CSV table of C-alpha atoms in Angstrom, one decimal:
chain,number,residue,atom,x,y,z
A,138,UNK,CA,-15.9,-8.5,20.8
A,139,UNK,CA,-18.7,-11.4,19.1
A,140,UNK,CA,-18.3,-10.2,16.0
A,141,UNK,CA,-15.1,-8.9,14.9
A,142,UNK,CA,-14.3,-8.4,10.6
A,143,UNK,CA,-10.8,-8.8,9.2
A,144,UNK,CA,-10.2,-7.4,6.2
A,145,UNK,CA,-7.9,-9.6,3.7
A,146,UNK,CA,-8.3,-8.4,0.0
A,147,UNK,CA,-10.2,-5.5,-1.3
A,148,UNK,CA,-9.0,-5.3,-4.9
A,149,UNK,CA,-10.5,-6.3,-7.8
A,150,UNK,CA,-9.9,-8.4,-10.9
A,151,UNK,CA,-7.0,-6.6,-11.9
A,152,UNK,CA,-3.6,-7.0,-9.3
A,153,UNK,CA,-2.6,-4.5,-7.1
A,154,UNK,CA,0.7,-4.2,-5.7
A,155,UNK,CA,-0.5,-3.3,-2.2
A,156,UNK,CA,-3.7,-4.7,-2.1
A,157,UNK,CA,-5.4,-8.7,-2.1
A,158,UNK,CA,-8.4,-9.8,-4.1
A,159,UNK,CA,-11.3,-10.2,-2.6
A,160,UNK,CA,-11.5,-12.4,1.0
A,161,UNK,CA,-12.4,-11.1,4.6
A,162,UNK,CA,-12.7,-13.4,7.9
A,163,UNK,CA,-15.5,-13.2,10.5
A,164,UNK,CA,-15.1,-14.2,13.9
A,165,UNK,CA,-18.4,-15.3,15.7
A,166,UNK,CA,-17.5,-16.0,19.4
A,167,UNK,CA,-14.5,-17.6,18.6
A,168,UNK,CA,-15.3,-19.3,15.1
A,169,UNK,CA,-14.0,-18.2,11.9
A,170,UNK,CA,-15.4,-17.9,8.7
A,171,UNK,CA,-13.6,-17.1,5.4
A,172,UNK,CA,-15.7,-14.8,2.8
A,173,UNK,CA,-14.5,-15.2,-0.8
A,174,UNK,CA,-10.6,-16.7,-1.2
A,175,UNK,CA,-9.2,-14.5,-3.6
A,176,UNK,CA,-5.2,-14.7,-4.2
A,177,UNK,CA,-2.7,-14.0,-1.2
A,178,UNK,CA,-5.3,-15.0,1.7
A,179,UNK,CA,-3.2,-17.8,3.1
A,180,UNK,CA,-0.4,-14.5,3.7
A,181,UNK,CA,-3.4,-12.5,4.9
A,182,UNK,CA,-4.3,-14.9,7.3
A,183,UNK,CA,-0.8,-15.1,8.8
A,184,UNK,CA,-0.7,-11.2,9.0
A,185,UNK,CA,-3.4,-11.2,10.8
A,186,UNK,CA,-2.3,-14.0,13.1
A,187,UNK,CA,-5.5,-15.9,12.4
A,188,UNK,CA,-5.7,-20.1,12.9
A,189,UNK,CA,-5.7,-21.7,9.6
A,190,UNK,CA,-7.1,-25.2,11.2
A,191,UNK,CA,-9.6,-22.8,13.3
A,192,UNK,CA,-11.6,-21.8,10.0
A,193,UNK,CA,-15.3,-22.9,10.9
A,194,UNK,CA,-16.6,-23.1,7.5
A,195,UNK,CA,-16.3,-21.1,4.1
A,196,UNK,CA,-18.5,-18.8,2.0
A,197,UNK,CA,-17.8,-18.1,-1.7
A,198,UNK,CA,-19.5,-15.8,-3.3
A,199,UNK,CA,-19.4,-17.3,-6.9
A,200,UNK,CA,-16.5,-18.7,-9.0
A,201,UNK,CA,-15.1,-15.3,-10.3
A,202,UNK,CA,-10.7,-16.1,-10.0
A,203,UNK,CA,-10.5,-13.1,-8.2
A,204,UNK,CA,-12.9,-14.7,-5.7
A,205,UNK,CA,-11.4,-18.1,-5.3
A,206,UNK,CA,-8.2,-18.2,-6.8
A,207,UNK,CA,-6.2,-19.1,-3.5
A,208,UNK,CA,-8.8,-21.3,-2.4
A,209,UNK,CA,-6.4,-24.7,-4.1
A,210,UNK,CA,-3.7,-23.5,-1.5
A,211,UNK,CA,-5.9,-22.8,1.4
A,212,UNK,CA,-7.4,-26.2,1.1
A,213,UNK,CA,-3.7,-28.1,1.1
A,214,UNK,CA,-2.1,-25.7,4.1
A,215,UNK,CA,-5.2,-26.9,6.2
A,216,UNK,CA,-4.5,-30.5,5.3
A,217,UNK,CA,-0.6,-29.9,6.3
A,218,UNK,CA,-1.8,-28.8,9.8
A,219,UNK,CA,-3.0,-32.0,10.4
A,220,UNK,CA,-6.9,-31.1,10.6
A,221,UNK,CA,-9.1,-33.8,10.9
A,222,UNK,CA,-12.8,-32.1,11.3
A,223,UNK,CA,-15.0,-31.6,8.3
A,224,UNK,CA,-14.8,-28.4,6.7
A,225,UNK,CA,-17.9,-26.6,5.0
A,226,UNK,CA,-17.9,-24.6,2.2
A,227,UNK,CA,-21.2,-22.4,1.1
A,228,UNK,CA,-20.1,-21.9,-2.9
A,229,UNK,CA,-22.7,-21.9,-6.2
A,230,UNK,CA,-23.7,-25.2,-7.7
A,231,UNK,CA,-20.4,-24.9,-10.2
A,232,UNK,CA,-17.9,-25.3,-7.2
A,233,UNK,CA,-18.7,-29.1,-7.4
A,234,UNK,CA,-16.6,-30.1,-10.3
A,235,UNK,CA,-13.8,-27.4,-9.2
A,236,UNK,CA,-13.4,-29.3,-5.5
A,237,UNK,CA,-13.6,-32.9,-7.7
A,238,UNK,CA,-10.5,-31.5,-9.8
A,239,UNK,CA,-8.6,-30.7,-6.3
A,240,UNK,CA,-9.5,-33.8,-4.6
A,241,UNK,CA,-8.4,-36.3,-7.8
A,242,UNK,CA,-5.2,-34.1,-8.7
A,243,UNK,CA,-4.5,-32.7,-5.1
A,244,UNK,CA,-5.7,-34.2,-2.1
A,245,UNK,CA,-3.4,-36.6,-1.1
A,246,UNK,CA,-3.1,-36.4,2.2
A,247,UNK,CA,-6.3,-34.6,2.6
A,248,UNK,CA,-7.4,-36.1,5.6
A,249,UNK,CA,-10.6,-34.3,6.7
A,250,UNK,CA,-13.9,-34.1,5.1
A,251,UNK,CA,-14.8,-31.3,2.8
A,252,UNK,CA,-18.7,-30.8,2.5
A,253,UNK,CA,-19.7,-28.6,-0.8
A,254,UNK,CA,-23.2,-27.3,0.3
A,255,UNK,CA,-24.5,-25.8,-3.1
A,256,UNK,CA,-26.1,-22.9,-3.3
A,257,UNK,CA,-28.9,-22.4,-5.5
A,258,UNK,CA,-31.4,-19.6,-4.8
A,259,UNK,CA,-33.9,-16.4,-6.3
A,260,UNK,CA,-34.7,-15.4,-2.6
A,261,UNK,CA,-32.9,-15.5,0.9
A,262,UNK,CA,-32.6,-19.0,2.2
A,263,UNK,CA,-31.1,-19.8,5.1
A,264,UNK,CA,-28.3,-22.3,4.7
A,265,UNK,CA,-26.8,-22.8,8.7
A,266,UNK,CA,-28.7,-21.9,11.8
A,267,UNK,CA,-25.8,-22.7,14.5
A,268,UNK,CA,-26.2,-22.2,18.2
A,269,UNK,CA,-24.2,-18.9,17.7
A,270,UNK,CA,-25.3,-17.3,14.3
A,271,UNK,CA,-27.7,-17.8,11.4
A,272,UNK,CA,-26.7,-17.3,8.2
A,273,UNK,CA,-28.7,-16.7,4.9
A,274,UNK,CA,-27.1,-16.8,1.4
A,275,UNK,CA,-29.2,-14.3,-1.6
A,276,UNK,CA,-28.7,-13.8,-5.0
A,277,UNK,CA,-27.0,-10.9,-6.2
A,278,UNK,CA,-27.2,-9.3,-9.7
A,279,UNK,CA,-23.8,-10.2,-11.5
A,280,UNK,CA,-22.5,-12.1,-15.1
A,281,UNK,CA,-22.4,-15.3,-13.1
A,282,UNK,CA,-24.6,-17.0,-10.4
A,283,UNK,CA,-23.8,-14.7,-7.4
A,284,UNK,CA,-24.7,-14.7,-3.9
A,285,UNK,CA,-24.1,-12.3,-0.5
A,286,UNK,CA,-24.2,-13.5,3.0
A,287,UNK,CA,-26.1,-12.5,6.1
A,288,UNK,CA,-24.7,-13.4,9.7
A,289,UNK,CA,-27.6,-12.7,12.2
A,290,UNK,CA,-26.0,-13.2,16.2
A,291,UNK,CA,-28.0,-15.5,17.6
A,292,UNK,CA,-29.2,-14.8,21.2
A,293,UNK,CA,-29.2,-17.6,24.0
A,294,UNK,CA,-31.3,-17.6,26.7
A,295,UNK,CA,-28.5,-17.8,29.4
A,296,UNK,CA,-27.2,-14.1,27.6
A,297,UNK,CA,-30.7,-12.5,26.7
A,298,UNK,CA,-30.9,-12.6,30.2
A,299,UNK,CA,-27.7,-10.6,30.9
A,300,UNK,CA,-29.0,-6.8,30.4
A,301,UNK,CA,-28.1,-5.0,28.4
A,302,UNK,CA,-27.8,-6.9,25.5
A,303,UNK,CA,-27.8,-6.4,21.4
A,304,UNK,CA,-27.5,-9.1,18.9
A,305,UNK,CA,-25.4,-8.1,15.7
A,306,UNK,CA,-25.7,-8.7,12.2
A,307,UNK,CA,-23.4,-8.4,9.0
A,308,UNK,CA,-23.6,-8.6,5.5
A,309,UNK,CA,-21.7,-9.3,2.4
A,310,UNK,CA,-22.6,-8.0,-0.8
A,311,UNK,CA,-19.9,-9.0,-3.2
A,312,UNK,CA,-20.0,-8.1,-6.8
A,313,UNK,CA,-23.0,-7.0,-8.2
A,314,UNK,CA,-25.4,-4.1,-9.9
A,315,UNK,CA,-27.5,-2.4,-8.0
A,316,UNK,CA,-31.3,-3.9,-7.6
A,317,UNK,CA,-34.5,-2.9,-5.5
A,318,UNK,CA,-34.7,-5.7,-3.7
A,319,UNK,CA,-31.0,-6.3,-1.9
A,320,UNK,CA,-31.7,-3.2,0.5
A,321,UNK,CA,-34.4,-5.1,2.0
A,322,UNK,CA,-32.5,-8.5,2.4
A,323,UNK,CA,-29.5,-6.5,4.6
A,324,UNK,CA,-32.5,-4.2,6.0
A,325,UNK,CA,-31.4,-3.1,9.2
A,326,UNK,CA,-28.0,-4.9,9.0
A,327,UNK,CA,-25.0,-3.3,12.1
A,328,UNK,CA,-22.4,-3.6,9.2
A,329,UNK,CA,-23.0,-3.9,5.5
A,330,UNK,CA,-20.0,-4.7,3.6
A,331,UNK,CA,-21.4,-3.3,-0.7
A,332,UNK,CA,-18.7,-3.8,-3.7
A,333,UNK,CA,-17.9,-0.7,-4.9
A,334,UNK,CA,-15.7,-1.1,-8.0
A,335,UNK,CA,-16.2,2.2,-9.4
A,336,UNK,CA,-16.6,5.8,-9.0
A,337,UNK,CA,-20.0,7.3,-10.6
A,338,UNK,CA,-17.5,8.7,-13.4
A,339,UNK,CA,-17.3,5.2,-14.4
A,340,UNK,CA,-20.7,4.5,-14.3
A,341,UNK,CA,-21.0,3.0,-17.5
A,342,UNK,CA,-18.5,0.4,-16.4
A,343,UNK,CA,-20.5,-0.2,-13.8
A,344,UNK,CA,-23.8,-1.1,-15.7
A,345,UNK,CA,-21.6,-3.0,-18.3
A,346,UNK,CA,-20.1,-5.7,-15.9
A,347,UNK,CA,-22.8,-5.5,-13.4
A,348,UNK,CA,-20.9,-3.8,-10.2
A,349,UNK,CA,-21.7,-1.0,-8.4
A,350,UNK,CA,-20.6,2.1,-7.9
A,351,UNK,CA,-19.8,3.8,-4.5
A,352,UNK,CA,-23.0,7.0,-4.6
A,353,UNK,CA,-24.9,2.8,-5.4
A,354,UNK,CA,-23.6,1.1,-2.4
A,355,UNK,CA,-24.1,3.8,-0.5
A,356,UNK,CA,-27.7,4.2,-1.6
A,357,UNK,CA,-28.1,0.5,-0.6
A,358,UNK,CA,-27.1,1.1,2.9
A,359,UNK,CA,-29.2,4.5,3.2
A,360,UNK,CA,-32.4,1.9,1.9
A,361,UNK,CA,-31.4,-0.7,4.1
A,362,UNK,CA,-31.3,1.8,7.6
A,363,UNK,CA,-27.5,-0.3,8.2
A,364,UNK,CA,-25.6,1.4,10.7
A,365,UNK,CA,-22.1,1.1,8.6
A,366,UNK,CA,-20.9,0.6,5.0
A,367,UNK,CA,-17.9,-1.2,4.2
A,368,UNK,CA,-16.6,-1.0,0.9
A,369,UNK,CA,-14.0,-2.6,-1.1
A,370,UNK,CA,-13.4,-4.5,-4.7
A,371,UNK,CA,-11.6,-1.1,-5.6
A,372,UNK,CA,-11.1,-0.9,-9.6
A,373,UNK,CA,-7.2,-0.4,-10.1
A,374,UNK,CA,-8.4,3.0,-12.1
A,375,UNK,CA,-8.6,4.9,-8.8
A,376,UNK,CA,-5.3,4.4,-6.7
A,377,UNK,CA,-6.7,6.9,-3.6
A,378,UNK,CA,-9.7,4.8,-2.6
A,379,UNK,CA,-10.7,7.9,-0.3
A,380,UNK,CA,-12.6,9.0,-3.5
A,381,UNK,CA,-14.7,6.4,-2.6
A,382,UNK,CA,-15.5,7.1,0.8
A,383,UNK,CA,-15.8,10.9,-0.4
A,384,UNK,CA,-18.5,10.2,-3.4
A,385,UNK,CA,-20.4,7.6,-0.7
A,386,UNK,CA,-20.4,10.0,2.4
A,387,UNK,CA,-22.5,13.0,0.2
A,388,UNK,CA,-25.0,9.9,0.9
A,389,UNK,CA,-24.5,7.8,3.6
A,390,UNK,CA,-22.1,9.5,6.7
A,391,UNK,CA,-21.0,6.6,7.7
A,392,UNK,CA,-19.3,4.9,5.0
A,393,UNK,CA,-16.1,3.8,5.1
A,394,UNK,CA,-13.7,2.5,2.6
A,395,UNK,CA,-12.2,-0.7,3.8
A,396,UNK,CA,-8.0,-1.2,3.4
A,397,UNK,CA,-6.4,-4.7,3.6
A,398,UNK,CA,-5.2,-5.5,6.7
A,399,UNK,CA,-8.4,-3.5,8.5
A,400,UNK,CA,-10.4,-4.8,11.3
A,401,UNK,CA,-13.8,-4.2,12.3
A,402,UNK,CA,-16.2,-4.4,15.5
A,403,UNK,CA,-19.3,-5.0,14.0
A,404,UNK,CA,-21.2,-4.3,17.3
């Protein structure tokens, strides 16, 4: 499998006895990289008998707690495992003072590099083009400066010549309201992984705090032509969050509401 999701939070704001905030992990041939950091993902990542010192790099989708609370712990476990190879993390302009507080009051024994990349963009820009994958940060519609993820496989000569062959692509869209433009930046996407923190009963909520509903999310996948819809951020109002995949699927068939603990072929 190149491309393989695990699932590590899908709650929202609110805690849930059975269920993480918001983080999931990508593997890319082999290399890991941790969406969002919400509470609990350093016990996720165990579950899931992942490599703490393996994590590539990491993408946060803005500086929401439920987002990046258990980012302070992640940071000091890797440093206890001895790492020694920078780490890169993909995180809105205001993560800057928020790694200066952890370095000056925490990192002691911090011995590898951590590089903030800031993000700071109306449009898609691509911020890494590896050997492996490409990946392009967007701006998502939320109370805060917000941002998704694409990860486009990239395809080496050496394998475009093994037949046959498909390159896959994922994307995050953490929280945000639903906009005309987003379908297009995931268009054609194998995966796409929408917030959907509400039911359309609660579509008021929705609109107030600028998330999405799951009939939205699943709206955004039918525009974008994805092949799958992942969905998580689960408001703790609904406990069964197979009303979600219900409400989405009179849509989009092939939506899927995602559990902690879940993995995912992408392609």
């Amino acid at each position: 499998m190149n491309l393989t999701l695990t699932i590590m939070g899908t709650a929202s704001a609110m805690p849930i006895s059975d269920r993480n905030p918001s983080a999931q992990m990508l593997s890319v041939h082999g290399r890991l990289f941790l969406i969002d950091c919400g509470e609990g993902t350093q016990q996720a990542i165990r579950r899931a008998h992942l490599s703490f010192v393996k994590v590539d790099a990491i993408f946060l989708s803005h500086l929401h707690g439920d987002h990046i609370f258990g980012i302070f712990g992640l940071l000091s476990t890797i440093a206890l495992y001895g790492r020694t190879q920078r780490l890169d993390i993909y995180a809105p302009k205001a993560f800057g003072p928020v790694l200066k507080f952890f370095l000056s009051m925490f990192g002691e024994g911090v011995a590898y590099p951590i590089e903030h990349h800031p993000l700071d963009c109306s449009e898609p820009q691509v911020i890494m083009d590896g050997r492996e994958v490409r990946v392009t940060a967007f701006p998502l519609r939320h109370k805060t400066d917000c941002y998704g993820f694409r990860f486009d496989e990239k395809v080496s000569p050496r394998r475009a010549d093994k037949q046959p062959f498909k390159a896959c692509s994922y994307a995050y869209c953490s929280d945000t309201a639903s906009f005309p433009e987003l379908p297009l930046w995931v268009k054609g996407v194998d995966v796409l992984y929408h917030e959907a923190t509400y039911l359309e009963e609660f579509s008021d909520k929705a609109e107030k705090y600028f998330h999405s509903t799951a009939a939205q999310a699943a709206g955004c996948a039918l525009a974008a032509g994805a092949g799958r819809l992942l969905m998580g951020h689960y408001s703790s109002r609904v406990r069964d969050v197979s009303a979600f995949e219900k409400e989405a699927r009179k849509i989009f068939p092939e939506s899927y509401a995602a559990n902690d603990g879940d993995v995912f072929k992408i392609c």
